[in-house]
Short mmCIF file of C-alpha atoms in Angstrom, two decimals:
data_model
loop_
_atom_site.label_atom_id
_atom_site.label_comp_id
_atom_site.label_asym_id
_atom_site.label_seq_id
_atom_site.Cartn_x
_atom_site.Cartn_y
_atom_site.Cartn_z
CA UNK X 1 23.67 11.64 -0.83
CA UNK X 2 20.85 13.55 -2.63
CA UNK X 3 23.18 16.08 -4.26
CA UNK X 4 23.91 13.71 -6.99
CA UNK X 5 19.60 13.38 -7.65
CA UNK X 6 18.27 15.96 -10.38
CA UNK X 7 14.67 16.03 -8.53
CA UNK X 8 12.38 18.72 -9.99
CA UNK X 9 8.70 19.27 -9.91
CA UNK X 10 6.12 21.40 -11.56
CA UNK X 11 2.63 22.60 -10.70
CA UNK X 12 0.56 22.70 -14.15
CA UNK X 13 -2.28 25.29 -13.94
CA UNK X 14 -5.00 22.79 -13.79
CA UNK X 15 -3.51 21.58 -10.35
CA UNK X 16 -1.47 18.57 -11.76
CA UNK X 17 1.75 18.20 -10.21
CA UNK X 18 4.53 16.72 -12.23
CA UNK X 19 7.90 15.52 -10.52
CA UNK X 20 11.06 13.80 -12.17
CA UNK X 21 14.28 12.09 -10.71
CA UNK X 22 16.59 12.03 -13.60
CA UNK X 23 19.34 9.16 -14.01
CA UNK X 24 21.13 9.19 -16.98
CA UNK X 25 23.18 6.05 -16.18
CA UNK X 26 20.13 4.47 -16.93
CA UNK X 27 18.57 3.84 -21.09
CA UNK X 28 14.96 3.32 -19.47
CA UNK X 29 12.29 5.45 -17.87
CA UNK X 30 9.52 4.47 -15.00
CA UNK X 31 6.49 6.80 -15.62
CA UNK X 32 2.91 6.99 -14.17
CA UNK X 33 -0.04 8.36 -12.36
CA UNK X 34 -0.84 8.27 -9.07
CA UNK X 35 -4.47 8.77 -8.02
CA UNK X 36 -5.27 9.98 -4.43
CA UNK X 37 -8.21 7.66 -4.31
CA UNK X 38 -8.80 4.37 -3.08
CA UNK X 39 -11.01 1.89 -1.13
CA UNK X 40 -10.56 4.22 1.82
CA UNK X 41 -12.67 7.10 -0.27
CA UNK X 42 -15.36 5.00 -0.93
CA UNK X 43 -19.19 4.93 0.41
CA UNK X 44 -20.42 1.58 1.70
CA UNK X 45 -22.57 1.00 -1.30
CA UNK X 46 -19.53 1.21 -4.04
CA UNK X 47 -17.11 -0.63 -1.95
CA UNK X 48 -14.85 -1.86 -4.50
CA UNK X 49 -15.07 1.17 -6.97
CA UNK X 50 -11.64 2.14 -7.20
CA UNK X 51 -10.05 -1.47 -7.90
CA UNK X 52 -12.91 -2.02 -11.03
CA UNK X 53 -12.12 1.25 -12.27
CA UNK X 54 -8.73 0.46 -12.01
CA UNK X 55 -9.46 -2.45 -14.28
CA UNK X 56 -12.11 -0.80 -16.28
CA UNK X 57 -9.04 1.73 -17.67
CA UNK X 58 -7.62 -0.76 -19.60
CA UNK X 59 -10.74 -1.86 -21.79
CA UNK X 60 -11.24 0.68 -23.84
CA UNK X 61 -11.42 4.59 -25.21
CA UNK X 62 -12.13 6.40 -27.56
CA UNK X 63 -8.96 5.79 -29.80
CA UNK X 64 -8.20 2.42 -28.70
CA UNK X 65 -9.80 -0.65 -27.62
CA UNK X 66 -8.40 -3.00 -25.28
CA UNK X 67 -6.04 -4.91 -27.64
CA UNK X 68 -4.91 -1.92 -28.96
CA UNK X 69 -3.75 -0.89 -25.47
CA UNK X 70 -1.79 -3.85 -24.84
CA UNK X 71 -0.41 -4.27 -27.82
CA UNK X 72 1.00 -0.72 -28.66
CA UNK X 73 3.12 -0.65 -25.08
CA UNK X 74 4.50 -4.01 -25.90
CA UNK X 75 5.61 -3.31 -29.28
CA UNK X 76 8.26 -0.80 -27.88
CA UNK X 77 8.98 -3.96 -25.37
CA UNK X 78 7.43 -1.73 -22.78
CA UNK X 79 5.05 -2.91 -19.73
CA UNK X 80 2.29 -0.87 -18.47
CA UNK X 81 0.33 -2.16 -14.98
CA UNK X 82 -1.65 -0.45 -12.58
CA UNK X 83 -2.55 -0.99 -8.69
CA UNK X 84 -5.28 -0.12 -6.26
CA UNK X 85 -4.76 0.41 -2.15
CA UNK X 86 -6.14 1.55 0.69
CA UNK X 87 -5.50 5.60 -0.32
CA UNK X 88 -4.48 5.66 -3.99
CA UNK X 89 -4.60 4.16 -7.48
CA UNK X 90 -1.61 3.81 -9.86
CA UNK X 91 -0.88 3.61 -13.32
CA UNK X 92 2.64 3.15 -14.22
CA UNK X 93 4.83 2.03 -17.45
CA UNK X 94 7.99 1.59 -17.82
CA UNK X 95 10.10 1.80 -21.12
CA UNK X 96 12.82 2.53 -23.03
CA UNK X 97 13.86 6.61 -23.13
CA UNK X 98 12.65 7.13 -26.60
CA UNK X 99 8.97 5.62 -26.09
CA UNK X 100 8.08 8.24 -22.92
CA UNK X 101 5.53 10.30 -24.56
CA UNK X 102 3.62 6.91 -25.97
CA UNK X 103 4.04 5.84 -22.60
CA UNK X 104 1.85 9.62 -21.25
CA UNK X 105 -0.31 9.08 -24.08
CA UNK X 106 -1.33 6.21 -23.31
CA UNK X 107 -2.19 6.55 -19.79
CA UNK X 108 -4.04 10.16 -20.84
CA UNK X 109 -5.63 8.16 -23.23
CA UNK X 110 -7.02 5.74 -20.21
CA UNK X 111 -7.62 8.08 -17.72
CA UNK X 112 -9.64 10.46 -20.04
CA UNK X 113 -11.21 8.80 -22.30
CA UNK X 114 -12.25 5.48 -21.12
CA UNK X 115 -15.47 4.68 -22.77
CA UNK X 116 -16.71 2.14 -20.10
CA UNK X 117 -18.37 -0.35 -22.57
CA UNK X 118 -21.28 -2.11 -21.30
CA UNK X 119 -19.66 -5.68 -22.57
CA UNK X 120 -16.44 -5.11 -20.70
CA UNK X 121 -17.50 -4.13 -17.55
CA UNK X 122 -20.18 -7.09 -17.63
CA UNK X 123 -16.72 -9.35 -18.29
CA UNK X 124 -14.49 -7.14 -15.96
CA UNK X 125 -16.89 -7.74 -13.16
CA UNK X 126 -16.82 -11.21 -13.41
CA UNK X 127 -13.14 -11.41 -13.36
CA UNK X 128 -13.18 -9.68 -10.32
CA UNK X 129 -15.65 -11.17 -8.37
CA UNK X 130 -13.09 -14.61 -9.39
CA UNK X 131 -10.23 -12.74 -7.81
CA UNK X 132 -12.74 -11.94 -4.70
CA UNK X 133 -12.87 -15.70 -4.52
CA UNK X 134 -9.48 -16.70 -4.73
CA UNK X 135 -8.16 -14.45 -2.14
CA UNK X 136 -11.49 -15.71 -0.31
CA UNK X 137 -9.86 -19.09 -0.60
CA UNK X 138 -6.17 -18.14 0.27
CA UNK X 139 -6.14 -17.64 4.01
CA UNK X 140 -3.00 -16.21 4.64
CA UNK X 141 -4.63 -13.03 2.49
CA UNK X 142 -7.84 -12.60 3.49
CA UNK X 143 -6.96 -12.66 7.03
CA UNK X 144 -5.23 -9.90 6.89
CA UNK X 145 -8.65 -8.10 5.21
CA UNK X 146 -10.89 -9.08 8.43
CA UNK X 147 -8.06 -8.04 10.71
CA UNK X 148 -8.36 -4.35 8.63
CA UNK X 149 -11.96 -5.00 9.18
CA UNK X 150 -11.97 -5.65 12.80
CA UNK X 151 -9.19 -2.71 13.68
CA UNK X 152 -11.52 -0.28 11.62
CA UNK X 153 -15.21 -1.42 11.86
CA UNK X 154 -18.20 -0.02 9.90
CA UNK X 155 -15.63 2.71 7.92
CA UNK X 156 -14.25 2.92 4.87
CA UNK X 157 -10.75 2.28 5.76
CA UNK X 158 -11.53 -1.22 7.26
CA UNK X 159 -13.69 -2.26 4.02
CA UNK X 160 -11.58 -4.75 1.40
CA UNK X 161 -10.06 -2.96 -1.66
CA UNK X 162 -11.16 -5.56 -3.78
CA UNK X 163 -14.94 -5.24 -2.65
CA UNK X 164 -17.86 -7.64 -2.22
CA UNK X 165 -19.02 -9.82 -4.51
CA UNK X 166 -23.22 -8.15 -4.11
CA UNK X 167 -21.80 -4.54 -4.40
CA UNK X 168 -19.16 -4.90 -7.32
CA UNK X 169 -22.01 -7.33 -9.32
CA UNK X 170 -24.39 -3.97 -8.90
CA UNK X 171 -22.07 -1.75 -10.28
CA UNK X 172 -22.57 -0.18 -13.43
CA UNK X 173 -21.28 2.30 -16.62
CA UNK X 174 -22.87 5.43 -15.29
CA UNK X 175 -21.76 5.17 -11.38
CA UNK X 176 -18.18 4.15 -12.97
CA UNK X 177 -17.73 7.39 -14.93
CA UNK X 178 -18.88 9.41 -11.95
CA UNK X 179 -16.96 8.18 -9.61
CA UNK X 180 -13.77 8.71 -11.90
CA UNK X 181 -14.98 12.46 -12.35
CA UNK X 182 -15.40 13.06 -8.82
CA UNK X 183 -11.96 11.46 -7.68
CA UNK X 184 -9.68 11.81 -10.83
CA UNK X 185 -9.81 15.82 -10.87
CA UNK X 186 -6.07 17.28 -11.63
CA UNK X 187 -5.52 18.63 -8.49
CA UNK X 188 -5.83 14.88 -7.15
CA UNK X 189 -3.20 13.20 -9.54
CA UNK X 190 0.63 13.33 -9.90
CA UNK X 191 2.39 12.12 -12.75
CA UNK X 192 5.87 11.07 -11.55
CA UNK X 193 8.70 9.70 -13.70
CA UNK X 194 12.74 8.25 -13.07
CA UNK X 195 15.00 7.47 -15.23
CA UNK X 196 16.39 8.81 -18.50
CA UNK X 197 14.12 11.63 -18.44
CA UNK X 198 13.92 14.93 -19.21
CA UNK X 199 11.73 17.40 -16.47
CA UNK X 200 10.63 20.16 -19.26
CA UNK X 201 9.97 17.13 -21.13
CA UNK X 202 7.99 15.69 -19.27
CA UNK X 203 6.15 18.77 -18.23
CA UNK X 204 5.00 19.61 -21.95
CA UNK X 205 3.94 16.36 -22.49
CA UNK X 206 1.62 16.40 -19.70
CA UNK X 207 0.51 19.51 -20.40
CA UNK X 208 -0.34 18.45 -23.88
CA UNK X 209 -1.66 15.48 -22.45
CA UNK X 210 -3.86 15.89 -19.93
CA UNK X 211 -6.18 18.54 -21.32
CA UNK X 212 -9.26 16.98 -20.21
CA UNK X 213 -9.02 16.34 -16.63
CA UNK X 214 -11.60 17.76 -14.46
CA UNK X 215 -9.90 20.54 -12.77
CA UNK X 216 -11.56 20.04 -9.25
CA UNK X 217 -11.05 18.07 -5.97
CA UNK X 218 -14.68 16.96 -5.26
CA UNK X 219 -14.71 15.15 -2.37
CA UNK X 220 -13.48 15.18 0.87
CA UNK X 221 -11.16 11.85 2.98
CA UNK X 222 -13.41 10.71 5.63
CA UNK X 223 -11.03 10.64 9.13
CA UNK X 224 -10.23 6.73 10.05
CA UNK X 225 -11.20 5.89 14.20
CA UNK X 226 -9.24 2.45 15.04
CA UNK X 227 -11.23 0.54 17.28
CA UNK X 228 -9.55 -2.64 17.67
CA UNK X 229 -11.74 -5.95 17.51
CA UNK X 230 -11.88 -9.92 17.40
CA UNK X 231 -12.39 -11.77 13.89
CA UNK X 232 -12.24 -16.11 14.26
CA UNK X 233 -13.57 -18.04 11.57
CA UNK X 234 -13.00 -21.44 11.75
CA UNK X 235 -11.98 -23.65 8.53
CA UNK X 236 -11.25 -27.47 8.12
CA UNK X 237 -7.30 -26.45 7.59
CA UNK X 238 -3.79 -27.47 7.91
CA UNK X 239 -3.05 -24.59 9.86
CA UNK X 240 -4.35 -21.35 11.56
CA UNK X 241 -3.66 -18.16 10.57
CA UNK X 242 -3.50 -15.41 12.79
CA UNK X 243 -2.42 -11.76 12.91
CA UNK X 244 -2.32 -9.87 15.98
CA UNK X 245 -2.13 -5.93 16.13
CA UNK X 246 -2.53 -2.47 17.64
CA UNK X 247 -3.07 0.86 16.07
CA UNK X 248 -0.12 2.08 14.72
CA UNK X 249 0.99 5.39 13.51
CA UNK X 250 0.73 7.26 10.30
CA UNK X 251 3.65 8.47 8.15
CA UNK X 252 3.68 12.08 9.21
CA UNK X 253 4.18 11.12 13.45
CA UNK X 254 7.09 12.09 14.47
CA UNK X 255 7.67 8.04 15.33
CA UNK X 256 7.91 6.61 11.89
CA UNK X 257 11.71 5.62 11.69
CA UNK X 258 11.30 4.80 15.25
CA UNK X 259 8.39 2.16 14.81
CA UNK X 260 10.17 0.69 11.78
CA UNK X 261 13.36 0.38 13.48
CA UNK X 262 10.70 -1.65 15.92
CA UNK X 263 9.28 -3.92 13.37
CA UNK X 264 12.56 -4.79 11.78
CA UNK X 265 13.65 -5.69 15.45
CA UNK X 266 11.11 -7.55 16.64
CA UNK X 267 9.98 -9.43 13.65
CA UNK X 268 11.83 -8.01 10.31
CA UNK X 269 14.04 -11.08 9.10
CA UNK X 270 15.35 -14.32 9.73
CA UNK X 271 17.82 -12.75 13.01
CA UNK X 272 14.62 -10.71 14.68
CA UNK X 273 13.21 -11.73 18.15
CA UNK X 274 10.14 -13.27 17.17
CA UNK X 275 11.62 -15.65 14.26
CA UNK X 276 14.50 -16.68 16.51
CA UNK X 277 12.13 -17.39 19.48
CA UNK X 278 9.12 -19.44 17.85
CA UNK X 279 10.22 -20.98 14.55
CA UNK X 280 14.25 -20.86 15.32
CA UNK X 281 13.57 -22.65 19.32
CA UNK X 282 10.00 -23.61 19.50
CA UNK X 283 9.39 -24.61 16.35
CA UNK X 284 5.48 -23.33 16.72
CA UNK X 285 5.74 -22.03 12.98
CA UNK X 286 6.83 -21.76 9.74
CA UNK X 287 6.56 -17.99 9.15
CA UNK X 288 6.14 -15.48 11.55
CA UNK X 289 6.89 -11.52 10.63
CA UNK X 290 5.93 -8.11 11.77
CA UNK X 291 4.69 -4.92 9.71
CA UNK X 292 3.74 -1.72 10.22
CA UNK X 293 1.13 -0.41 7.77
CA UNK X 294 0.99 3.72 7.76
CA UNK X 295 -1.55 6.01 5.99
CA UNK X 296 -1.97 9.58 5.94
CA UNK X 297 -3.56 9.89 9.65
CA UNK X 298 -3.45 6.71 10.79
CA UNK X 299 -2.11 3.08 10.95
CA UNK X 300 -1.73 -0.80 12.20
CA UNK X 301 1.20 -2.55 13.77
CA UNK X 302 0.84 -6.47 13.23
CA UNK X 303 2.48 -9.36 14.01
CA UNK X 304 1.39 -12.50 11.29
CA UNK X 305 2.13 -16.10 12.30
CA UNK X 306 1.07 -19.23 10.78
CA UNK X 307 0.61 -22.32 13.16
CA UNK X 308 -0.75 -26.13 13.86
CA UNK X 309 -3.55 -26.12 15.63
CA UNK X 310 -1.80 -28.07 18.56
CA UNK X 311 0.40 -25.12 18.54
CA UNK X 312 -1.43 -22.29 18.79
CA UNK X 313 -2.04 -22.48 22.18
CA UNK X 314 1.60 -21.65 22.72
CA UNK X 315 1.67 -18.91 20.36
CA UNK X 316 -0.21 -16.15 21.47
CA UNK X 317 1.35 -15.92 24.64
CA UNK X 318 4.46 -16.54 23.42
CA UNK X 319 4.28 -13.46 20.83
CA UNK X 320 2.90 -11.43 24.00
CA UNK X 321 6.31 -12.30 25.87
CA UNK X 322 7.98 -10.76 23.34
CA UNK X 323 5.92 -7.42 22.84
CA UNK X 324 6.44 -7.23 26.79
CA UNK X 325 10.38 -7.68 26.40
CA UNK X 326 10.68 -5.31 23.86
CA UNK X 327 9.02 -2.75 26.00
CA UNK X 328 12.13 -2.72 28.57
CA UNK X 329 14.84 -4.66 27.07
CA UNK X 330 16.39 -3.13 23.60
CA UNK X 331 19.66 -3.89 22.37
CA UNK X 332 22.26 -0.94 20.72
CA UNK X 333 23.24 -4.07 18.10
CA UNK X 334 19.89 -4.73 17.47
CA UNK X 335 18.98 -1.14 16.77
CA UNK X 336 22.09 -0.68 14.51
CA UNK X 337 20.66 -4.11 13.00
CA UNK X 338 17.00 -3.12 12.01
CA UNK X 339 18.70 0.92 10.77
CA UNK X 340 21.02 -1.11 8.53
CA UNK X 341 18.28 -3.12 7.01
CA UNK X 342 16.18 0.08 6.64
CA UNK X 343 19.18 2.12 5.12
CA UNK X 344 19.80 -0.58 2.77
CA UNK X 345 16.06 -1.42 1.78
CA UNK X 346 15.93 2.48 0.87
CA UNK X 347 19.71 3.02 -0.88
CA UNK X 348 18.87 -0.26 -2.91
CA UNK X 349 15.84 1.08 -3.72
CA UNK X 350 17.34 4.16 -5.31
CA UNK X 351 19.13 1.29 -7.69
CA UNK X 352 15.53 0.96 -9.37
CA UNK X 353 13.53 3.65 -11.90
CA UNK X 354 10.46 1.83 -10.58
CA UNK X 355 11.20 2.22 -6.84
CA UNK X 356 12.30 5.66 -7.52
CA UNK X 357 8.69 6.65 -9.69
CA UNK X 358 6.94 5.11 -7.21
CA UNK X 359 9.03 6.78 -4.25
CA UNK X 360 8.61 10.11 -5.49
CA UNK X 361 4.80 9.44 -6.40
CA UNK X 362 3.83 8.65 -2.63
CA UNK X 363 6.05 11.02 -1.20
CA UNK X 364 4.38 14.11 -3.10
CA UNK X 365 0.53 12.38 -2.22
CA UNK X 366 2.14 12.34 1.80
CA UNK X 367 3.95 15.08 2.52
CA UNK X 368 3.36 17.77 -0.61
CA UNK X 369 6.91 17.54 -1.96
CA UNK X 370 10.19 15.69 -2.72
CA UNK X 371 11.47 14.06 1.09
CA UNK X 372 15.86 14.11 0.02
CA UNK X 373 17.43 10.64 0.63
CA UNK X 374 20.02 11.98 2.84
CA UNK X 375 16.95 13.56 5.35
CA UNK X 376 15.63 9.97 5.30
CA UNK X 377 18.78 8.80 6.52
CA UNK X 378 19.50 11.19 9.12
CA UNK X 379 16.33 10.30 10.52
CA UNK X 380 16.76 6.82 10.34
CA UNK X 381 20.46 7.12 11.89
CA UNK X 382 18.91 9.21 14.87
CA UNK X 383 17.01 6.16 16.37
CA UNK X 384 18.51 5.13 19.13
CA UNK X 385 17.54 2.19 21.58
CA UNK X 386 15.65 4.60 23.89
CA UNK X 387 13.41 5.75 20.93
CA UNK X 388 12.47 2.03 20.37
CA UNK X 389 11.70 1.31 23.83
CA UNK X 390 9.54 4.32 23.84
CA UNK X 391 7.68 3.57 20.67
CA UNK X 392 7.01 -0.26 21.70
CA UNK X 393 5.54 1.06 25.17
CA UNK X 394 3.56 3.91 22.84
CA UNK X 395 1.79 1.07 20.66
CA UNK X 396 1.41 -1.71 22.64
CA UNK X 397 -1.53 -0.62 25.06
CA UNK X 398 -5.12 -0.28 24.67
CA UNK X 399 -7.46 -1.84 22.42
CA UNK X 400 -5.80 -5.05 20.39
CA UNK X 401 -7.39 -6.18 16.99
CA UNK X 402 -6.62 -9.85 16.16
CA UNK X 403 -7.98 -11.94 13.14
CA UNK X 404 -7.53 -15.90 12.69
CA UNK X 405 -8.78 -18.29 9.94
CA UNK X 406 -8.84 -22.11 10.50
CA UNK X 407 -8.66 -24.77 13.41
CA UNK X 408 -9.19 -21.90 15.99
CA UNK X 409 -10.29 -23.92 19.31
CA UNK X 410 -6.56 -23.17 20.76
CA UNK X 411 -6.06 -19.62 20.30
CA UNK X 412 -5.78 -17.28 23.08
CA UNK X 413 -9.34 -15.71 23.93
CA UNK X 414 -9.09 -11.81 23.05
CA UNK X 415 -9.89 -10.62 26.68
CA UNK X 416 -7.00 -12.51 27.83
CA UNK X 417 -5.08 -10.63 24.88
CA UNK X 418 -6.02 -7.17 25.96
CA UNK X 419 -5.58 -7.86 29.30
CA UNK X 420 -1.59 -8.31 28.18
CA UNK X 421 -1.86 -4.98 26.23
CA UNK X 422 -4.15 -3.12 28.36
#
């Protein structure tokens, strides 16, 4: 399966890394930056840091200002975006074949010579302390911020990526531009591109490019301890939102397919255990899923729900039936189930220059290089029913974290919940 991929990668001599998937059945090209930096390398007083800066990339160098930005990508009918998470920042574009190297300059432009204005970071911080409020006031998001919180207390991986409203209003030019010189050295950034692309291409544009990147890794990831923990916060709504979880596993363990093979099972889609059991026969809610979140050297395994407040008394216990099940009683035709939806979500995937960029990206920022589709599959195709037994029965013990926003009263106290996993 990965014969057919031209994958190649280069090591500039700052320390950038450059890596290309080349389809030439396609007339477009997905190209970006990926930052090994997020809200999980920040210190408590610049919690939010990476997401402003994010933000702040777009408003200005020394060549452009922030119209000029916008508008130069979108005369080529291109789109350029960025992200923050938990371990890394992104700045992608994506656009026709012939517009790649506007597409590099561009995002050298941003990531070297943002001037920071004083007036745009005033505005920028006000339009993010707006999007603090609105996820504030969507419950089925924040929720699953305090259940980060509560699995990963007083530690960087547990704060929000989008930051508090006291610390990102505090934030200013100077502490901006040194955090991006501390975190945004070359060693610390891939650029990664799919598509109609050309590797030696893309190599010399980079190292045209990106000329004035420190050449340094300054700082160092600070380790991530799950605890576990209880978050309730009641709110005059409809419903109650909940998520339930244990630690989980990072993407390196050996258990990765396995515990996504798990997920998919037990609450992946409209055929998995827990959808058929409380929305499909009970009734007790609307949506109900599973995920399994993985970093570098650590993760969460969560089950979400939303339910009446009548209802959530049944929940709970209901959801705790099912971990226990799970833990003795696998299916082969479920297994085969969950590794078809896992083949397909990854083979579909490969359909996409986007999916493919931002494949490659994460894989080099994981695991150092390239991971071939067909070793992805292999793995995938090795879990069995045994290994998903095994994996439930790893997970589900110890220390639960569980987070709930609304009419409360009714859910399940959290000794009673660890009791169940303990």
């Amino acid at each position: 399966m990965n014969g057919v991929r031209d994958i190649r990668t280069t090591t500039l001599d700052n320390g950038l890394r450059v890596v290309s998937d080349r389809m030439d059945s396609v007339e477009t090209t997905s190209v970006g930056v990926w930052v090994n930096a997020g809200a999980r390398d920040e210190h408590l007083e610049i919690n939010g840091i990476s997401h402003l800066l994010e933000h702040m990339a777009f408003k200005g160098t020394e060549r452009r200002d922030a119209y000029a930005i916008a508008s130069e990508i979108e005369a080529v009918g291109g789109q350029l975006n960025a992200y923050t998470s938990r371990e890394n920042t992104a700045y992608y574009a994506k656009v026709l074949k012939e517009n790649v190297p506007l597409a590099i300059d561009l995002m050298g432009d941003i990531l070297q010579h943002s001037v920071m204005a004083e007036e745009e970071l005033a505005r920028e911080r006000a339009v993010i302390l707006q999007e603090i409020r609105q996820a504030n006031d969507t419950p089925d998001d924040i929720v699953f911020d305090h259940f980060q919180e509560s699995a990963f207390p007083d530690q960087p991986m547990g704060r929000p990526v989008l930051g508090r409203p006291e610390v990102v209003n505090a934030m200013d030019k100077e502490g901006v531009l040194s955090y991006m010189s501390e975190r945004y050295g070359a060693p610390n950034l891939i650029v990664s591109a799919a598509g109609r692309i050309d590797h030696d291409e893309l190599v010399q544009l980079s190292e045209e490019t990106f000329t004035a990147l420190p050449d340094h890794q300054k700082f160092k990831r600070q380790s991530a301890k799950y605890s576990g923990g209880d978050f309730r916060e009641t709110r005059d709504l409809e419903q109650v939102h909940l998520v339930l979880g244990v630690e989980g596993l990072s993407y390196r363990d050996e258990d990765f397919y396995a515990a996504s093979a798990l997920s998919a099972l037990l609450g992946g889609g409209m055929s998995s255990r827990l959808f058929q059991e409380i929305r499909e026969k009970r009734g007790l809610a609307y949506a109900v899923s599973s995920f399994l979140s993985c970093y570098t050297d650590t993760g969460v395994f969560g089950i979400y729900a939303g339910t009446g407040p009548s209802e959530a008394a049944d929940l709970v216990p209901l959801i705790l039936d099912e971990i226990d099940k799970v833990k003795t009683q696998v299916m082969t035709k479920e297994v085969e189930r969950s590794r078809a939806q896992l083949k397909a979500s990854l083979l579909m995937g490969l359909e996409s220059t986007s999916s493919r960029c931002e494949q490659l990206a994460q894989q080099m920022l994981v695991f150092g290089r390239p991971v071939p589709t067909d070793e992805i599959v292999e793995k995938v195709e090795a879990v069995d029913a045994a290994a998903v037994g095994r994996v439930a029965n790893r997970l589900f013990q110890g220390a639960p974290t569980i987070a709930a926003i609304g009419p409360v009263i009714n859910v399940t106290a959290y000794k009673d919940i660890a009791k169940r996993l303990g």
